[in-house]
Short mmCIF file of C-alpha atoms and ligand atoms in Angstrom, two decimals:
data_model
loop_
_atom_site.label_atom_id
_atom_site.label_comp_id
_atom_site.label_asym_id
_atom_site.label_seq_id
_atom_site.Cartn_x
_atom_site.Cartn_y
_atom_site.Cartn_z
CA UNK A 1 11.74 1.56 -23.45
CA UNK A 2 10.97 4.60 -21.25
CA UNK A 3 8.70 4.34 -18.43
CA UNK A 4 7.61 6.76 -16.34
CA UNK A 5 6.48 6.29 -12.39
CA UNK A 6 4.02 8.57 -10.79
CA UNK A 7 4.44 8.72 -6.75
CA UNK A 8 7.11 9.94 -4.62
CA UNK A 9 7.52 7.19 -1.70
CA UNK A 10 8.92 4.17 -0.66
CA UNK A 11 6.97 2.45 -2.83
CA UNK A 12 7.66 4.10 -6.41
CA UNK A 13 11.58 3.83 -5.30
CA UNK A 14 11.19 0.12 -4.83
CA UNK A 15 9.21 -0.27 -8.43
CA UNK A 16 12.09 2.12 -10.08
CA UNK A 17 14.73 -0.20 -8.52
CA UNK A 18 13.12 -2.92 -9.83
CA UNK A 19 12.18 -1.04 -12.99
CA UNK A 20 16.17 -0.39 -13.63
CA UNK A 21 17.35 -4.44 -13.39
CA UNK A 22 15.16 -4.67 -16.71
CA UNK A 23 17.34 -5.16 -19.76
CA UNK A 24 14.29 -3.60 -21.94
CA UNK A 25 14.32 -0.18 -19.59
CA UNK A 26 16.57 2.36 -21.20
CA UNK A 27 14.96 5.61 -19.20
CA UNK A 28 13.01 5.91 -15.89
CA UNK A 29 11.01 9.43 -14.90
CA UNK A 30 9.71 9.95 -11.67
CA UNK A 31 6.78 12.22 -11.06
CA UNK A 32 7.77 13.63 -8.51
CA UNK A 33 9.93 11.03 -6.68
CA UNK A 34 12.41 11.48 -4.07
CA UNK A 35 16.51 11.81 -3.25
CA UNK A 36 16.47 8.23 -4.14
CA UNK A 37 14.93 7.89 -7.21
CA UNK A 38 16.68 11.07 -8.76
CA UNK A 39 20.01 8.59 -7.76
CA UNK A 40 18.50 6.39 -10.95
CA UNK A 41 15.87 7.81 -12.50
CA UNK A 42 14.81 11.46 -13.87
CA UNK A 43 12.22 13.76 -11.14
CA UNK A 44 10.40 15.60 -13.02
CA UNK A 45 8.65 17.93 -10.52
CA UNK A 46 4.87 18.55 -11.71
CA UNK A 47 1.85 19.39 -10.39
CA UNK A 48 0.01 15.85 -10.42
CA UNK A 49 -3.45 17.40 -10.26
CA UNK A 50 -2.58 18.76 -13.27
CA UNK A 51 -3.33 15.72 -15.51
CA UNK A 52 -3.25 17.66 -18.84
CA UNK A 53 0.87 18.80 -18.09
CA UNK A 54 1.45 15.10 -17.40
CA UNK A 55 0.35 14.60 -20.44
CA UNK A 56 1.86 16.93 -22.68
CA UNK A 57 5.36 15.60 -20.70
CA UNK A 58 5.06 12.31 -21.36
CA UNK A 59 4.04 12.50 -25.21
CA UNK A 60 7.18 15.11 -25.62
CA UNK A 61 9.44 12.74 -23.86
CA UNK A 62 8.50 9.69 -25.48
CA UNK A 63 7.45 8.25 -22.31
CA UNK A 64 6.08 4.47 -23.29
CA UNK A 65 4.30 3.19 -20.39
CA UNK A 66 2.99 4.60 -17.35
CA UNK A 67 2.87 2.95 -13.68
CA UNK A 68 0.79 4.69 -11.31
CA UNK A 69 1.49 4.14 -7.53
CA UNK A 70 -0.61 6.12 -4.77
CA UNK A 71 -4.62 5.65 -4.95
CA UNK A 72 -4.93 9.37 -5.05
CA UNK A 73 -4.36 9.94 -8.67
CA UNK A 74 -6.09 6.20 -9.68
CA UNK A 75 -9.53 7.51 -7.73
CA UNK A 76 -8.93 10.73 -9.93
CA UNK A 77 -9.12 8.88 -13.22
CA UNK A 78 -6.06 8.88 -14.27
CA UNK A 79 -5.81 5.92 -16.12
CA UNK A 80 -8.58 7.09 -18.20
CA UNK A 81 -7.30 10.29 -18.68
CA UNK A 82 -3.77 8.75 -20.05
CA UNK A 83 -5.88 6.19 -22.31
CA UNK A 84 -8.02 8.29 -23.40
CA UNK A 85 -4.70 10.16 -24.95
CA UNK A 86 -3.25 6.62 -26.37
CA UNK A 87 -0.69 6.87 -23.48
CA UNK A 88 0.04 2.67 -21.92
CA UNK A 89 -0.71 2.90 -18.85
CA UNK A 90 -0.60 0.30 -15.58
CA UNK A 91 -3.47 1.01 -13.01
CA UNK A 92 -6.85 0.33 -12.14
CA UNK A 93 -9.31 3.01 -13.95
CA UNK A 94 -11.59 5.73 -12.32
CA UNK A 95 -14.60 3.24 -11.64
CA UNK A 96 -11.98 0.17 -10.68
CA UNK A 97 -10.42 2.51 -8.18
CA UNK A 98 -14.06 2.84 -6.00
CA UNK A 99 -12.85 -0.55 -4.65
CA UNK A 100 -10.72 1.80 -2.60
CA UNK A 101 -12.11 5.25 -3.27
CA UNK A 102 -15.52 3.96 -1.44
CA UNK A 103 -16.10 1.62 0.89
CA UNK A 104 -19.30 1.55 0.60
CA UNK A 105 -18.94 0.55 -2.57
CA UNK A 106 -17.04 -2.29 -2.14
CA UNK A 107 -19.39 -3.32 0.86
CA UNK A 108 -22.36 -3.58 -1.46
CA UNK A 109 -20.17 -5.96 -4.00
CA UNK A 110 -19.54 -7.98 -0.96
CA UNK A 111 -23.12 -8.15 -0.21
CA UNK A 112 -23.87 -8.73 -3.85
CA UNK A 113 -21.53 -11.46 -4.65
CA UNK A 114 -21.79 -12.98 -0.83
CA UNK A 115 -18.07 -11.82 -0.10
CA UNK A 116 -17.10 -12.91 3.53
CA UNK A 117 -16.88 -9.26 5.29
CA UNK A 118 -17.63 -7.82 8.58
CA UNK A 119 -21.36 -7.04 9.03
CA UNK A 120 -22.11 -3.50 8.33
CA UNK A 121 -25.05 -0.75 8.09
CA UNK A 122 -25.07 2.28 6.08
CA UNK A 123 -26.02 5.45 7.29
CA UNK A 124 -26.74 9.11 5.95
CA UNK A 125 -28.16 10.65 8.86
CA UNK A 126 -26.39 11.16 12.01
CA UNK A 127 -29.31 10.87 14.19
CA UNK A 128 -29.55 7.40 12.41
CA UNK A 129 -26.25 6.22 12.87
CA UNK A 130 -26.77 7.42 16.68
CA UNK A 131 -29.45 5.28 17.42
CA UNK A 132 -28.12 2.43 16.11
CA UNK A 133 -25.08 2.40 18.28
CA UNK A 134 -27.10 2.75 21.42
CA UNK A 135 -28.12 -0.56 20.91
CA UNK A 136 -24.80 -2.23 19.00
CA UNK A 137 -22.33 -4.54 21.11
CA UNK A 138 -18.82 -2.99 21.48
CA UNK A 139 -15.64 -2.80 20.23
CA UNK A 140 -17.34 -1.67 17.46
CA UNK A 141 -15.76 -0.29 13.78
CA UNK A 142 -16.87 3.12 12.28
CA UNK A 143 -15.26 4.34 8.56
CA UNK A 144 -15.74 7.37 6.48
CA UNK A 145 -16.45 6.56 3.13
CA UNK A 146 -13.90 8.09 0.98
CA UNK A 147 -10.15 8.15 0.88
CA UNK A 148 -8.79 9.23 4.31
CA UNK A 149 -4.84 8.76 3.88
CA UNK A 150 -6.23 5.23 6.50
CA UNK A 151 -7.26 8.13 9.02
CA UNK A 152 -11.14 7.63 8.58
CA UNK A 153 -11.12 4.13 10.87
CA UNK A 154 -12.05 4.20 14.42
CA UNK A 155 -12.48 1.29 16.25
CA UNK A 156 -14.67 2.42 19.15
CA UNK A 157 -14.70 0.92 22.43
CA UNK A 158 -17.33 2.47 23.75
CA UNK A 159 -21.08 3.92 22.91
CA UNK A 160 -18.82 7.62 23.47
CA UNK A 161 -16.28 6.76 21.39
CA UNK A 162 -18.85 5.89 18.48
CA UNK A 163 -20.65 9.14 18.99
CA UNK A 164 -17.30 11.06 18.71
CA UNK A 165 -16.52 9.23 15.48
CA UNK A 166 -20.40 9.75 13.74
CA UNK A 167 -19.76 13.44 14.67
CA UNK A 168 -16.31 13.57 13.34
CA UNK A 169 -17.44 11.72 9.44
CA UNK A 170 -20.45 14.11 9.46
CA UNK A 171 -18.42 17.49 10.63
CA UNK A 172 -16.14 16.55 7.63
CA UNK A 173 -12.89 16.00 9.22
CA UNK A 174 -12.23 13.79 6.14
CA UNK A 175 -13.98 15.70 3.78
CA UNK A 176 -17.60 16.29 2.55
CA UNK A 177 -19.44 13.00 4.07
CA UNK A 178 -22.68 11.69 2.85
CA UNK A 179 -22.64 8.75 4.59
CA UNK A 180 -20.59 6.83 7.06
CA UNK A 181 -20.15 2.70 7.52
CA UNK A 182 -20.75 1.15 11.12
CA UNK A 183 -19.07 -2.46 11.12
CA UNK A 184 -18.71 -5.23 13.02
CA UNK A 185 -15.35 -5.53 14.65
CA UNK A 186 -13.97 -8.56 13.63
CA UNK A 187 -11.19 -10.69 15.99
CA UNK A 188 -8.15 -12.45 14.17
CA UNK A 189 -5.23 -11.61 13.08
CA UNK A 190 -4.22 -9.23 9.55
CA UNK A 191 -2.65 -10.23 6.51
CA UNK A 192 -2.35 -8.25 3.33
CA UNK A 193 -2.77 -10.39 0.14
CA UNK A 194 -2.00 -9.06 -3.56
CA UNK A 195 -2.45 -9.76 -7.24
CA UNK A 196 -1.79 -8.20 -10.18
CA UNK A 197 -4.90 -8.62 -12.88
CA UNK A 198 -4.80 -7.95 -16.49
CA UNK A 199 -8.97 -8.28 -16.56
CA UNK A 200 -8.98 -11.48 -17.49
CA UNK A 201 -6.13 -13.16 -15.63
CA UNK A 202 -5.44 -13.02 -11.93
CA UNK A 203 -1.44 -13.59 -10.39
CA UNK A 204 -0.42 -13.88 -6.87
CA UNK A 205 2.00 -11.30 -6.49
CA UNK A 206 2.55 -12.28 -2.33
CA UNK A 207 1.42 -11.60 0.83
CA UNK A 208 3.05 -9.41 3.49
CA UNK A 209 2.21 -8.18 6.84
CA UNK A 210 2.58 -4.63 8.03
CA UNK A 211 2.86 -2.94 11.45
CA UNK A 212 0.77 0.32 11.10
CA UNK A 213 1.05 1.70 14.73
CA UNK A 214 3.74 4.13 15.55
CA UNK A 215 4.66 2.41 18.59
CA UNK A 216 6.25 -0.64 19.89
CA UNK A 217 4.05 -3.74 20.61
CA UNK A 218 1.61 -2.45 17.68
CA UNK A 219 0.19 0.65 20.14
CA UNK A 220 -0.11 4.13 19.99
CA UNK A 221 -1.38 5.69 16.41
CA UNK A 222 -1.71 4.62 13.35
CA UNK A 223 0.22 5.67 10.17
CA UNK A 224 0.99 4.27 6.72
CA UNK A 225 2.63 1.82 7.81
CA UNK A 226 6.10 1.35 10.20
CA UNK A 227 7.62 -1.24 8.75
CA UNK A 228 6.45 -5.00 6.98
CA UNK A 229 7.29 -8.64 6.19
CA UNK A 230 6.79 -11.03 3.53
CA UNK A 231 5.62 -13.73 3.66
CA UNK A 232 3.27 -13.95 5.65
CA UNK A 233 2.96 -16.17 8.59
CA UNK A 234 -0.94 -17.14 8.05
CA UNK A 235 -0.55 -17.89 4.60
CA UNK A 236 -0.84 -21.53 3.70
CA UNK A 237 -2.68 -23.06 0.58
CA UNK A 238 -5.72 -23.93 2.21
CA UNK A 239 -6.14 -20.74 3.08
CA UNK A 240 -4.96 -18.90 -0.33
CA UNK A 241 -7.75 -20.65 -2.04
CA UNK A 242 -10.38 -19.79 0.17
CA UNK A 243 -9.19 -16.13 -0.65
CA UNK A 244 -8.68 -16.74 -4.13
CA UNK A 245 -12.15 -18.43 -4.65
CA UNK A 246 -14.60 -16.45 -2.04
CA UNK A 247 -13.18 -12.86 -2.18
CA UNK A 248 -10.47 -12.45 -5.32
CA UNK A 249 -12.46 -13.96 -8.04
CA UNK A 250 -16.00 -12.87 -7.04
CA UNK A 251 -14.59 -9.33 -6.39
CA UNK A 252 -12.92 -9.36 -10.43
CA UNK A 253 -15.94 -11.09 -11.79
CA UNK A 254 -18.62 -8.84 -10.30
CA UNK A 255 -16.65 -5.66 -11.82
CA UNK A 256 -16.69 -7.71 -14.88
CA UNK A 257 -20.69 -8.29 -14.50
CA UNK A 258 -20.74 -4.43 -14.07
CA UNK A 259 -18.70 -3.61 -17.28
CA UNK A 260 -15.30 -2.69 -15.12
CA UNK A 261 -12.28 -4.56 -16.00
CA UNK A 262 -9.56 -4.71 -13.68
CA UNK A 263 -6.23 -3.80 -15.04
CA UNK A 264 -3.46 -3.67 -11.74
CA UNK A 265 -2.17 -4.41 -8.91
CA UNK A 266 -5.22 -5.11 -6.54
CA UNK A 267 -4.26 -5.05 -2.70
CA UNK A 268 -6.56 -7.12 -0.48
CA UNK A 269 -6.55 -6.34 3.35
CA UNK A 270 -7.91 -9.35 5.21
CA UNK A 271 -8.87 -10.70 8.63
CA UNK A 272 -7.72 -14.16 9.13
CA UNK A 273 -10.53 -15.50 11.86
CA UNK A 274 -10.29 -19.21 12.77
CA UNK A 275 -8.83 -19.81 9.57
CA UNK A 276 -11.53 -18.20 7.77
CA UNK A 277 -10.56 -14.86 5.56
CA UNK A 278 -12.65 -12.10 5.44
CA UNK A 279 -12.36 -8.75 3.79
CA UNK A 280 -11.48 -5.43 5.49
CA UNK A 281 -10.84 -3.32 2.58
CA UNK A 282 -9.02 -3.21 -0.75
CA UNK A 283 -6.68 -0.93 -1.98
CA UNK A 284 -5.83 -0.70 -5.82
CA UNK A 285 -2.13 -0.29 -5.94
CA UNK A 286 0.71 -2.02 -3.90
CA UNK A 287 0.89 -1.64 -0.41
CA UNK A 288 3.73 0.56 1.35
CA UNK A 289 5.60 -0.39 2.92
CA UNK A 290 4.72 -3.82 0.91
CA UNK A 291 5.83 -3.64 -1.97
CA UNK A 292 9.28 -2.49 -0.85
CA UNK A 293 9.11 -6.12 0.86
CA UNK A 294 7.69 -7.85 -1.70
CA UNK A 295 10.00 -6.44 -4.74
CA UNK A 296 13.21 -8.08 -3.51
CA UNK A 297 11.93 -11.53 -3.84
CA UNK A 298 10.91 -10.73 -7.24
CA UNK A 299 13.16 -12.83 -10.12
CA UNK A 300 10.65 -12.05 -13.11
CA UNK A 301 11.53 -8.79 -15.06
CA UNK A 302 8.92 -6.55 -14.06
CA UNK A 303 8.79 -4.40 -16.90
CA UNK A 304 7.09 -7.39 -19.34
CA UNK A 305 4.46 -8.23 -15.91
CA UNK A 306 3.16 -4.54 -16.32
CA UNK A 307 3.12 -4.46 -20.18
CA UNK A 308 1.44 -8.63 -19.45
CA UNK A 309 -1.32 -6.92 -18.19
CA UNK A 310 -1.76 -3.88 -20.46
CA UNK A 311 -1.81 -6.41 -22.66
CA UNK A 312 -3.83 -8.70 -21.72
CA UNK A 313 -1.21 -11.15 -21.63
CA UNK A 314 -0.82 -11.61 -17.94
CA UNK A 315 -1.53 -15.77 -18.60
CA UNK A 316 1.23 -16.07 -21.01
CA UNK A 317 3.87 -15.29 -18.27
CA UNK A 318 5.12 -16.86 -14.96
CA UNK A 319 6.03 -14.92 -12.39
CA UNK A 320 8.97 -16.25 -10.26
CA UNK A 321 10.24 -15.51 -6.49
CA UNK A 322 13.16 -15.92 -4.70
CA UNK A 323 12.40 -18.71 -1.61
CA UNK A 324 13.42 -15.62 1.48
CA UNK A 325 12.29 -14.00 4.29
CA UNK A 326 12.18 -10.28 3.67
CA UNK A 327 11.83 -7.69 5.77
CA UNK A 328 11.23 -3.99 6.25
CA UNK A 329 11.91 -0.78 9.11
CA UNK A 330 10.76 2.34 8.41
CA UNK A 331 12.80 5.50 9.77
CA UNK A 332 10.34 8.20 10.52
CA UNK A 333 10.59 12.01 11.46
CA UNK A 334 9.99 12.46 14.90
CA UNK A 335 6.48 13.05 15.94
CA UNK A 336 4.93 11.48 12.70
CA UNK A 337 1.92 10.53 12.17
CA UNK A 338 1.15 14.07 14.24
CA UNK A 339 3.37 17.17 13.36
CA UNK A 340 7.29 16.48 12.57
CA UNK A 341 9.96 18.98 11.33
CA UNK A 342 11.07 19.17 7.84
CA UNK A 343 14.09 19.88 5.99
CA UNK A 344 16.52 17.69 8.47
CA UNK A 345 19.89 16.83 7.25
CA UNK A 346 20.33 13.08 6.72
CA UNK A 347 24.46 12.62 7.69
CA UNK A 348 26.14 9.13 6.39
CA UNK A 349 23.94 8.33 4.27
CA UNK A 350 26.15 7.98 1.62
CA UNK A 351 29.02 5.75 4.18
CA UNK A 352 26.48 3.26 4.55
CA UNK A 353 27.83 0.23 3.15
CA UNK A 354 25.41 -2.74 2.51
CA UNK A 355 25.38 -5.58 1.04
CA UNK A 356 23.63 -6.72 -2.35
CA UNK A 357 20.61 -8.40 -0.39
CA UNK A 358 19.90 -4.90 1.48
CA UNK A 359 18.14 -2.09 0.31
CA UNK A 360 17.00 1.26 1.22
CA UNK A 361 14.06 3.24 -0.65
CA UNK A 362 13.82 6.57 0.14
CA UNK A 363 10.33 8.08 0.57
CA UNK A 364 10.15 11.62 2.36
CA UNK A 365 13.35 12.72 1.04
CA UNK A 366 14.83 15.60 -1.42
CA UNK A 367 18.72 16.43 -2.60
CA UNK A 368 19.67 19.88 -2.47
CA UNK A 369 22.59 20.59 -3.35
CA UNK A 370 24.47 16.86 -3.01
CA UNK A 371 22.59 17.00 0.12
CA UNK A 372 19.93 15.15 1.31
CA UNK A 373 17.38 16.29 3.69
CA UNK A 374 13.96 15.06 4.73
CA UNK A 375 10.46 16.41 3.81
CA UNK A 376 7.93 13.13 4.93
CA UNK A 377 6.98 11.84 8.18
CA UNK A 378 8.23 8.29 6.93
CA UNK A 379 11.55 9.15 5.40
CA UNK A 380 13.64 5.55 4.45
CA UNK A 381 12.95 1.86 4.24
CA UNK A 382 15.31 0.04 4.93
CA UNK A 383 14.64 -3.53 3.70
CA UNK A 384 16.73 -7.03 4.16
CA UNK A 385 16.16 -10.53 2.35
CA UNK A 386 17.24 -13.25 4.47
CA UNK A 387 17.05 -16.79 5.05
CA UNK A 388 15.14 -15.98 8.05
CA UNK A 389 13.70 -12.48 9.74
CA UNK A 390 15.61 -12.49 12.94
CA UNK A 391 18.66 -12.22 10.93
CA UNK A 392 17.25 -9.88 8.00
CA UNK A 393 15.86 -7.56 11.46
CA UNK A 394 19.31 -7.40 12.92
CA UNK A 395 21.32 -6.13 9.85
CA UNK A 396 18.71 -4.16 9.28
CA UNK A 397 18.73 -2.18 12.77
CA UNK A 398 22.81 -2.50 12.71
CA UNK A 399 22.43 0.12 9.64
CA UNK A 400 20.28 2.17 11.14
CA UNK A 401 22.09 2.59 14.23
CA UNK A 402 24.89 3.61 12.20
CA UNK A 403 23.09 6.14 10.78
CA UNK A 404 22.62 7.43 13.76
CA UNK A 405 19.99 10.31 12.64
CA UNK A 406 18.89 12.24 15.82
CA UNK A 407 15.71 13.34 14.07
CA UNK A 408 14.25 9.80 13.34
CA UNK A 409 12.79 7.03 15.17
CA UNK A 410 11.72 3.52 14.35
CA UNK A 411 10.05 0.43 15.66
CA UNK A 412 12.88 -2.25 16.30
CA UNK A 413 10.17 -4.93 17.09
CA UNK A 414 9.00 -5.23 13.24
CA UNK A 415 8.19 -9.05 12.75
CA UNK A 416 7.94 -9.69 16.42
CA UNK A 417 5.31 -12.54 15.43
CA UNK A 418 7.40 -14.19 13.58
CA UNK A 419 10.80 -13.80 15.27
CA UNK A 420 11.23 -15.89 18.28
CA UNK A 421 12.80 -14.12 21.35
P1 AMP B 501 -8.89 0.04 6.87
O1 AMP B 501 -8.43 1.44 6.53
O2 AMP B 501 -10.30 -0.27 6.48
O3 AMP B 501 -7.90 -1.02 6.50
O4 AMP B 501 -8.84 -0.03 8.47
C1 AMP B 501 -7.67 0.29 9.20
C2 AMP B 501 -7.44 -0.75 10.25
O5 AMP B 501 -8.56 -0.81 11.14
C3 AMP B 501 -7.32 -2.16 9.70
O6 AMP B 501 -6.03 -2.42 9.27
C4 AMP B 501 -7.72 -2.98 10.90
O7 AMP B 501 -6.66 -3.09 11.81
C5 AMP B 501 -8.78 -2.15 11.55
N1 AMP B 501 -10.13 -2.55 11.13
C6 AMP B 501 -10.86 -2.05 10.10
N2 AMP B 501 -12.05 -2.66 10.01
C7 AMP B 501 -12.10 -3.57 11.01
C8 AMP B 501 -13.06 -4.53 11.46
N3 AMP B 501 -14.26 -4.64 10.87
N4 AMP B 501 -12.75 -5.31 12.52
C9 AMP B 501 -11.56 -5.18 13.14
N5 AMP B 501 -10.62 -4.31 12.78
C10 AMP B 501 -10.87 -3.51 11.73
N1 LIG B 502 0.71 -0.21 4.43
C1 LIG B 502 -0.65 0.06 4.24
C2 LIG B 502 -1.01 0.63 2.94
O1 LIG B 502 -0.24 0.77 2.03
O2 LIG B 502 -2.18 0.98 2.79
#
C-alpha cells in the first residue's frame, strides 16, 4: 500500500517510522516532512493550504490512505475535503476537530453531558469579562477560543494579569476573537490520555506526560512541548475508568447525539485532582512530543489500526504494547519558544551510533545538499525505551552530549517525577 503523512514534525517522523516496520507499506510520502523522513519516505513539498494540489497528488500517485497529524489542517476540513474526493483518510472531520478548534465548544459538551471540567464563564464583551474578574478568586485561567499553537492560555495571578490577558484575546493577538473563556484554575497534577476511535469503538492508545516549559524545574515559557514520558505515573485502573466512563465515552457519544462521528486519534489533556480527572482540553491528533513516546512501545502493525478505524473495524483488532518505560528530550534552537536562528548546521549527526531501542525523529530539520541544517525551534527527539527512565534519560543525554550542537539546548531534568535522585 502507499500512504501518505501530512505534517512535518516529530510527530509525523515517529508515525512514518512506525509506518515503514509494516509488511503491507510499500511507499511512504511526506507532506512536507523533514531531513528525517526524506531518510525513509518521499517529501513532497506542497502548499498544505492548498487542499485541491493535495489532492490532485495523491490521486496521480496512487496514494491509498491518508494520516493527518497537526490540528491545523483537521480544523480546516480536511478530512472532508479528501472524502469528499473518495480519498481514505485517518482524522477527525471539520466539525470533530471543534473539540480542539474551540474551546468553547467543547466546554458546552462538558456542560451538556456533565463532563468533570474546571468551572468556566463565557464572555463576548470585554467590559463583561472585566467585571467579572474584579470579583473572581485568583490564580485564575483565561483562554482564547480558537487554535493558538497552546499560546492563548494564561494563568493569571493577579486581577492585572487577567486584565492584560482580556485585552490581549480581544486586541486579537491570536486572531479575530469573539469571545474569550475565564476558568477556574484547577490544582493537581497533568496527564495526557489518548485513544484512537473508529466512531463506534474506542482503544486506549496510552498515556504520557509532557514537560511544556522551556526551562528546568517546569519554569520559564511554555512551548510545544520539551520533552515526555510514557507511561504515566498517575495512571492506574481505577483511575482509567473514571476517564473512560465520565469524560471519553460521554465526549464520543454526545458527538454521536449531534450527528459527528469520531474517526482518530483523540488526545485528552487532564487534571488529576485527588484522584479525580477532569478535563482541560482535547486535542484531535497525537500529542508531540507523545506520540514519539508512545510509538516505540507499539507491537501492533499500525498500518491495519488506521485502516481499523476507517473501517470501522477498530473492535476486531487488539492493540499490543511492549511492558517499558519510554522516554523523550527534545533539542531545541536556542531562544525557542521566542526568536531562534535558522539554517544551523547539525555536525555528527550521522556518527551517532545508537542502539535498536533508541530513536531520534527529526522535526525542524531540512537536507541540503547531504547536509542537514535546522529550520524549527524544536529540532530532534531523541527518544529511549527502557526498563526504567533513569536509565532510558541517561543514554539519552549521553547522545546528545555527543552531539555536541552549540546552537541547541535541552531540558536534562525530563521525567524528574518519576526518576528518583
Ligand atoms: P491548554 O492549552 O488548555 O492545555 O492549556 C495549557 C496549559 O495551561 C495546560 O497544560 C495547563 O498546564 C494549564 N491550564 C489550562 N487550564 C487550566 C486550568 N483550568 N487549571 C489549571 N491549569 C490550567
Ligand atoms: N505536547 C503537547 C501537544 O502536543 O499539544
Amino acid at each position: 500500500m502507499k500512504v501518505g503523512i501530512i505534517g512535518s514534525g516529530g510527530r509525523e517522523h515517529a508515525i512514518c517510522h512506525a509506518l515503514n516496520k509494516s509488511d503491507i507499506v510499500k511507499d511512504v510520502f511526506c507532506f512536507p516532512g523533514n531531513a528525517g523522513t526524506a531518510t525513509i519516505a518521499k517529501n513532497i513539498d506542497l502548499n498544505l493550504e492548498d487542499f485541491d494540489k493535495l489532492k490532485d497528488f495523491i490521486i496521480s500517485s496512487k496514494i491509498d490512505l491518508i494520516i493527518v497529524g497537526p490540528e491545523k489542517p483537521l480544523v480546516n476540513g480536511i478530512v472532508d475535503f479528501l472524502k469528499d474526493n473518495n480519498i481514505k483518510v485517518f482524522g477527525p472531520n471539520k466539525l470533530a476537530s471543534q473539540l480542539e478548534g474551540s474551546k468553547i465548544f467543547t466546554k458546552k459538551l462538558c456542560q451538556k453531558y456533565n463532563i468533570p471540567t474546571a468551572n468556566f464563564g463565557i464572555f463576548t464583551k470585554s467590559h463583561e469579562a472585566n467585571e467579572f474578574i474584579k470579583k473572581s478568586k485568583y490564580p485564575l485561567v483565561i483562554k482564547a477560543d480558537g487554535l493558538a499553537s497552546g499560546k492563548g492560555v494564561y494563568i493569571c495571578k493577579t486581577q492585572g494579569d487577567a486584565l492584560t490577558a482580556i485585552k490581549e484575546i480581544f486586541d486579537g493577538k491570536f486572531g479575530k476573537a469573539e469571545n474569550l473563556l475565564v476558568e477556574e484554575f484547577l490544582e493537581g497534577e497533568e496527564m495526557s490520555y489518548f485513544v484512537i476511535s473508529d466512531g463506534n469503538t474506542i482503544k486506549n492508545f496510552e498515556t504520557a506526560q509532557d514537560h511544556k516549559q522551556a526551562l528546568e524545574g517546569d519554569l520559564g515559557k511554555n512551548t510545544g512541548g520539551m520533552g515526555a514520558y510514557s507511561p504515566s505515573r498517575l495512571m492506574n485502573k481505577e483511575i482509567e475508568k473514571k476517564i473512560l466512563d465520565k469524560i471519553i465515552k460521554p465526549t464520543i457519544r454526545g458527538l454521536k447525539q449531534a450527528g459527528i462521528n469520531y474517526v482518530g486519534f483523540l488526545y485528552a489533556g487532564l487534571m488529576i485532582v485527588k484522584n479525580e480527572p477532569f478535563l482541560i482540553e482535547y486535542n484531535v491528533r497525537m500529542g508531540d512530543p507523545e506520540c514519539q513516546v508512545i510509538l516505540p512501545k507499539l507491537e501492533t502493525d499500525i498500518l491495519n489500526i488506521f485502516l481499523a478505524c476507517c473501517d470501522g473495524k477498530l473492535d476486531e483488532l487488539k492493540i499490543k504494547w511492549h511492558d517499558k518505560k519510554s522516554l523523550c528530550i527534545v533539542l531545541c534552537a536556542r531562544g525557542y519558544p521566542d526568536e531562534y536562528k535558522k539554517n544551523i548546521l547539525i555536525e555528527n549527526l550521522d556518527k551517532i551510533k545508537i542502539t535498536n531501542r533508541e530513536y531520534i525523529y527529526h522535526a525542524g530539520t531540512i537536507n541540503v545538499e547531504n547536509k542537514i541544517y535546522s529550520i524549527g525551534g524544536r529540532v530532534l527527539n531523541f527518544v529511549c525505551l527502557s526498563e526504567n527512565f533513569l536509565d532510558a534519560r541517561i543514554k539519552i543525554l549521553d547522545t546528545i552530549k555527543f552531539l555536541n550542537w552549540d546552537n541547541g539546548f535541552y531540558r536534562k531534568d525530563i521525567g524528574y517525577k518519576v526518576i528518583d535522585k
